[in-house]
Tab-separated table of C-alpha atoms in Angstrom:
chain	number	residue	atom	x	y	z
G	1	LYS	CA	117.950	102.917	76.599
G	2	ASN	CA	116.216	104.831	79.358
G	3	GLU	CA	118.320	107.379	81.269
G	4	VAL	CA	117.118	105.889	84.514
G	5	GLU	CA	116.753	102.138	84.843
G	6	GLN	CA	115.409	100.120	87.759
G	7	SER	CA	115.602	96.564	88.617
G	8	PRO	CA	113.707	94.313	89.307
G	9	GLN	CA	110.476	95.457	87.718
G	10	ASN	CA	108.486	93.226	90.114
G	11	LEU	CA	109.501	91.784	93.484
G	12	THR	CA	107.615	89.518	95.792
G	13	ALA	CA	109.074	88.881	99.231
G	14	GLN	CA	107.885	87.152	102.506
G	15	GLU	CA	107.408	89.281	105.512
G	16	GLY	CA	110.838	89.835	107.403
G	17	GLU	CA	112.982	89.523	104.250
G	18	PHE	CA	115.728	91.925	103.383
G	19	ILE	CA	114.893	93.759	100.105
G	20	THR	CA	117.065	95.528	97.654
G	21	ILE	CA	115.836	97.730	94.757
G	22	ASN	CA	118.458	98.904	92.244
G	23	CYS	CA	118.673	102.058	90.179
G	24	SER	CA	121.206	102.996	87.484
G	25	TYR	CA	121.372	106.255	85.604
G	26	SER	CA	123.186	107.598	82.751
G	27	VAL	CA	122.970	111.328	83.203
G	28	GLY	CA	124.872	113.654	85.388
G	29	ILE	CA	122.965	114.345	88.510
G	30	SER	CA	122.913	116.737	91.333
G	31	ALA	CA	120.720	114.358	93.485
G	32	LEU	CA	118.991	111.037	93.288
G	33	HIS	CA	115.448	110.691	94.734
G	34	TRP	CA	113.643	107.696	95.944
G	35	LEU	CA	109.811	107.820	95.951
G	36	GLN	CA	107.085	105.386	97.139
G	37	GLN	CA	103.733	105.295	95.554
G	38	HIS	CA	101.072	103.752	97.641
G	39	PRO	CA	98.367	101.470	96.073
G	40	GLY	CA	95.903	104.401	96.379
G	41	GLY	CA	98.216	106.358	94.134
G	42	GLY	CA	99.671	108.960	96.375
G	43	ILE	CA	103.377	109.703	96.048
G	44	VAL	CA	105.728	110.199	99.132
G	45	SER	CA	109.364	111.235	98.890
G	46	LEU	CA	111.519	108.801	100.821
G	47	PHE	CA	115.024	110.044	100.261
G	48	MET	CA	117.025	112.568	98.352
G	49	LEU	CA	120.863	111.920	98.314
G	50	SER	CA	123.784	113.121	96.419
G	51	SER	CA	126.458	110.997	98.109
G	52	GLY	CA	126.987	108.176	100.635
G	53	LYS	CA	124.037	106.573	102.547
G	54	LYS	CA	120.870	107.787	104.238
G	55	LYS	CA	118.739	105.875	106.668
G	56	HIS	CA	115.242	106.254	107.872
G	57	GLY	CA	113.748	103.603	110.050
G	58	ARG	CA	113.878	100.332	108.212
G	59	LEU	CA	114.742	102.043	104.958
G	60	ILE	CA	118.340	102.729	103.764
G	61	ALA	CA	119.338	104.370	100.476
G	62	THR	CA	122.887	104.318	99.130
G	63	ILE	CA	124.477	105.999	96.157
G	64	ASN	CA	127.803	105.528	94.242
G	65	ILE	CA	128.324	108.585	92.121
G	66	GLN	CA	131.379	106.953	90.294
G	67	GLU	CA	129.172	103.875	89.273
G	68	LYS	CA	126.103	105.949	88.736
G	69	HIS	CA	124.100	103.502	90.837
G	70	SER	CA	121.816	103.785	93.797
G	71	SER	CA	120.112	101.111	95.930
G	72	LEU	CA	117.077	101.237	98.234
G	73	HIS	CA	117.215	98.654	100.951
G	74	ILE	CA	114.264	97.642	103.205
G	75	THR	CA	115.122	95.673	106.302
G	76	ALA	CA	112.651	93.389	107.998
G	77	SER	CA	110.020	93.957	105.332
G	78	HIS	CA	106.395	94.142	106.251
G	79	PRO	CA	103.241	93.889	104.220
G	80	ARG	CA	102.617	97.540	104.619
G	81	ASP	CA	105.777	98.097	102.560
G	82	SER	CA	103.931	96.904	99.471
G	83	ALA	CA	103.968	99.707	97.107
G	84	VAL	CA	105.814	100.981	93.821
G	85	TYR	CA	109.236	102.317	94.504
G	86	ILE	CA	110.513	104.859	92.001
G	87	CYS	CA	113.919	106.324	91.609
G	88	ALA	CA	114.430	109.669	89.934
G	89	ALA	CA	117.546	111.394	88.848
G	90	GLN	CA	117.683	115.239	89.298
G	91	GLU	CA	119.776	116.678	86.556
G	92	THR	CA	122.721	118.876	87.230
G	93	SER	CA	121.442	121.544	85.054
G	94	GLY	CA	118.216	122.199	87.175
G	95	SER	CA	115.452	120.711	89.020
G	96	ARG	CA	114.150	118.340	86.365
G	97	LEU	CA	113.570	114.755	87.491
G	98	THR	CA	113.897	111.927	85.200
G	99	PHE	CA	112.036	108.903	86.465
G	100	GLY	CA	112.655	105.168	86.419
G	101	GLU	CA	109.725	102.833	85.602
G	102	GLY	CA	109.302	101.778	89.155
G	103	THR	CA	109.605	98.563	91.108
G	104	GLN	CA	106.360	97.000	92.231
G	105	LEU	CA	106.996	95.403	95.623
G	106	THR	CA	104.667	92.920	97.336
G	107	VAL	CA	105.453	91.592	100.647
G	108	ASN	CA	103.286	88.686	101.802
G	109	PRO	CA	102.474	87.987	105.335
H	1	ASP	CA	100.275	122.372	106.844
H	2	ALA	CA	97.715	120.782	104.544
H	3	GLY	CA	100.343	119.629	101.945
H	4	VAL	CA	99.994	120.164	98.212
H	5	ILE	CA	96.329	120.540	97.358
H	6	GLN	CA	95.077	119.551	93.935
H	7	SER	CA	91.622	119.858	92.489
H	8	PRO	CA	89.559	118.204	91.168
H	9	ARG	CA	90.609	114.723	92.327
H	10	HIS	CA	88.775	113.025	89.467
H	11	GLU	CA	87.706	114.575	86.172
H	12	VAL	CA	85.733	112.964	83.343
H	13	THR	CA	85.247	114.888	80.179
H	14	GLU	CA	84.496	114.532	76.543
H	15	MET	CA	87.016	114.846	73.777
H	16	GLY	CA	87.291	118.363	72.612
H	17	GLN	CA	86.355	119.880	76.007
H	18	GLU	CA	88.654	122.246	78.031
H	19	VAL	CA	90.070	120.789	81.103
H	20	THR	CA	91.673	122.958	83.929
H	21	LEU	CA	93.587	121.193	86.775
H	22	ARG	CA	94.520	123.361	89.820
H	23	CYS	CA	97.266	123.200	92.364
H	24	LYS	CA	98.021	125.018	95.587
H	25	PRO	CA	101.653	124.331	96.706
H	26	ILE	CA	102.826	124.105	100.268
H	27	SER	CA	103.092	127.628	101.939
H	28	GLY	CA	106.548	128.972	101.571
H	29	HIS	CA	107.550	126.711	98.780
H	30	ASN	CA	108.851	128.580	95.597
H	31	SER	CA	109.207	125.709	93.079
H	32	LEU	CA	106.229	123.976	91.681
H	33	PHE	CA	106.155	121.045	89.290
H	34	TRP	CA	103.480	119.412	87.004
H	35	TYR	CA	103.882	115.773	86.278
H	36	ARG	CA	101.808	113.208	84.314
H	37	GLN	CA	101.611	109.470	84.947
H	38	THR	CA	100.462	106.804	82.472
H	39	MET	CA	100.779	103.187	82.331
H	40	MET	CA	102.800	103.373	79.020
H	41	ARG	CA	105.244	106.271	79.954
H	42	GLY	CA	105.268	106.351	83.745
H	43	LEU	CA	105.947	109.618	85.422
H	44	GLU	CA	106.944	112.565	83.322
H	45	LEU	CA	107.756	116.172	84.094
H	46	LEU	CA	105.546	118.468	82.152
H	47	ILE	CA	106.792	121.886	83.445
H	48	TYR	CA	108.270	123.499	86.505
H	49	PHE	CA	108.136	126.998	87.926
H	50	ASN	CA	110.536	128.691	90.279
H	51	ASN	CA	109.273	132.009	91.949
H	52	ASN	CA	106.251	131.903	89.638
H	53	VAL	CA	108.331	131.936	86.608
H	54	PRO	CA	108.384	128.818	84.157
H	55	ILE	CA	111.891	127.431	84.125
H	56	ASP	CA	111.526	124.223	81.944
H	57	ASP	CA	108.428	123.513	79.845
H	58	SER	CA	110.119	121.190	77.535
H	59	GLY	CA	108.044	118.212	78.793
H	60	MET	CA	104.711	120.028	77.692
H	61	PRO	CA	103.348	117.629	75.106
H	62	GLU	CA	102.052	120.175	72.604
H	63	ASP	CA	100.279	123.424	72.243
H	64	ARG	CA	97.039	122.150	73.637
H	65	PHE	CA	98.685	122.145	77.118
H	66	SER	CA	99.358	125.357	78.979
H	67	ALA	CA	100.382	126.074	82.573
H	68	LYS	CA	100.270	129.251	84.538
H	69	MET	CA	101.283	130.296	88.006
H	70	PRO	CA	99.844	133.855	88.689
H	71	ASN	CA	101.057	133.847	92.291
H	72	ALA	CA	102.968	131.784	94.760
H	73	SER	CA	100.034	129.962	96.006
H	74	PHE	CA	98.244	128.880	92.905
H	75	SER	CA	98.879	127.114	89.563
H	76	THR	CA	96.726	125.782	86.799
H	77	LEU	CA	97.401	123.201	84.040
H	78	LYS	CA	94.966	123.628	81.162
H	79	ILE	CA	94.289	121.291	78.270
H	80	GLN	CA	92.311	122.632	75.393
H	81	PRO	CA	91.091	120.789	73.413
H	82	SER	CA	91.412	117.495	75.336
H	83	GLU	CA	91.900	114.210	73.617
H	84	PRO	CA	91.535	110.599	74.847
H	85	ARG	CA	95.275	110.201	74.980
H	86	ASP	CA	95.492	112.941	77.593
H	87	SER	CA	93.934	110.449	80.037
H	88	ALA	CA	96.361	110.121	82.896
H	89	VAL	CA	96.931	111.045	86.515
H	90	TYR	CA	98.431	114.543	86.890
H	91	PHE	CA	100.493	115.345	89.785
H	92	CYS	CA	101.569	118.671	91.170
H	93	ALA	CA	104.633	118.868	93.532
H	94	SER	CA	106.368	121.723	95.315
H	95	SER	CA	109.648	122.243	96.930
H	96	SER	CA	111.437	125.026	98.691
H	97	LEU	CA	114.678	125.846	97.023
H	98	GLY	CA	115.764	127.518	93.787
H	99	PRO	CA	115.736	126.004	90.380
H	100	TYR	CA	119.309	124.770	90.641
H	101	ASN	CA	119.215	123.617	94.138
H	102	THR	CA	118.214	120.179	95.483
H	103	ASP	CA	115.287	119.603	97.814
H	104	THR	CA	112.686	117.148	98.588
H	105	GLN	CA	109.598	117.439	96.470
H	106	TYR	CA	106.210	117.104	98.140
H	107	PHE	CA	103.565	115.642	95.944
H	108	GLY	CA	99.892	116.275	95.801
H	109	PRO	CA	97.302	113.571	95.648
H	110	GLY	CA	96.934	113.773	91.858
H	111	THR	CA	94.037	114.440	89.505
H	112	ARG	CA	92.813	111.422	87.545
H	113	LEU	CA	91.691	112.670	84.199
H	114	THR	CA	89.664	110.578	81.818
H	115	VAL	CA	88.876	111.924	78.399
H	116	LEU	CA	86.104	109.908	76.642
């Protein structure tokens, strides 16, 4: 069993749909990161959170520490949101990130 | 700021050759991370430095891999000798807090390594 698991692995949506990507982790963490990897391969950090909820534009990230679960939501999805979304758990013992396998999101016009 | 700079962007080499990947972190950042991404294993941490000191190198696959950070603005990841299974995209990332603090990591564009 991976320490960080994401679901779904692949997600196809129509433009405008509300999207949710889930991440569960089994390790103790100091923070949970959400990353976006563009089709060209570049990686961008979207959120880093250790409790509650963060919002940036159409993106919302939530975390439930007790349940060891985080979600990434995209409202009013757009084709340019098509990318791989990766969650990563930052261990309490340091800065090491353990990555999930990623969710490939495709938003069709 | 130019962001994290990596070179080369692409490297094709033959098995047995030495490969050196380079990274310049964002100015002022004092933590630097080397990651490897493959289709089979996804993203993996290889090693990270804080204030130029290696903090955790448990992800370095074997003795063929070595990493150095001689100063705050430069790091290298060396593979000697290279093998086809080392083919991957290698990312460097940097952040601005200490080894036990949390901060956003900023990723470089990656180096795509192909070992024939």
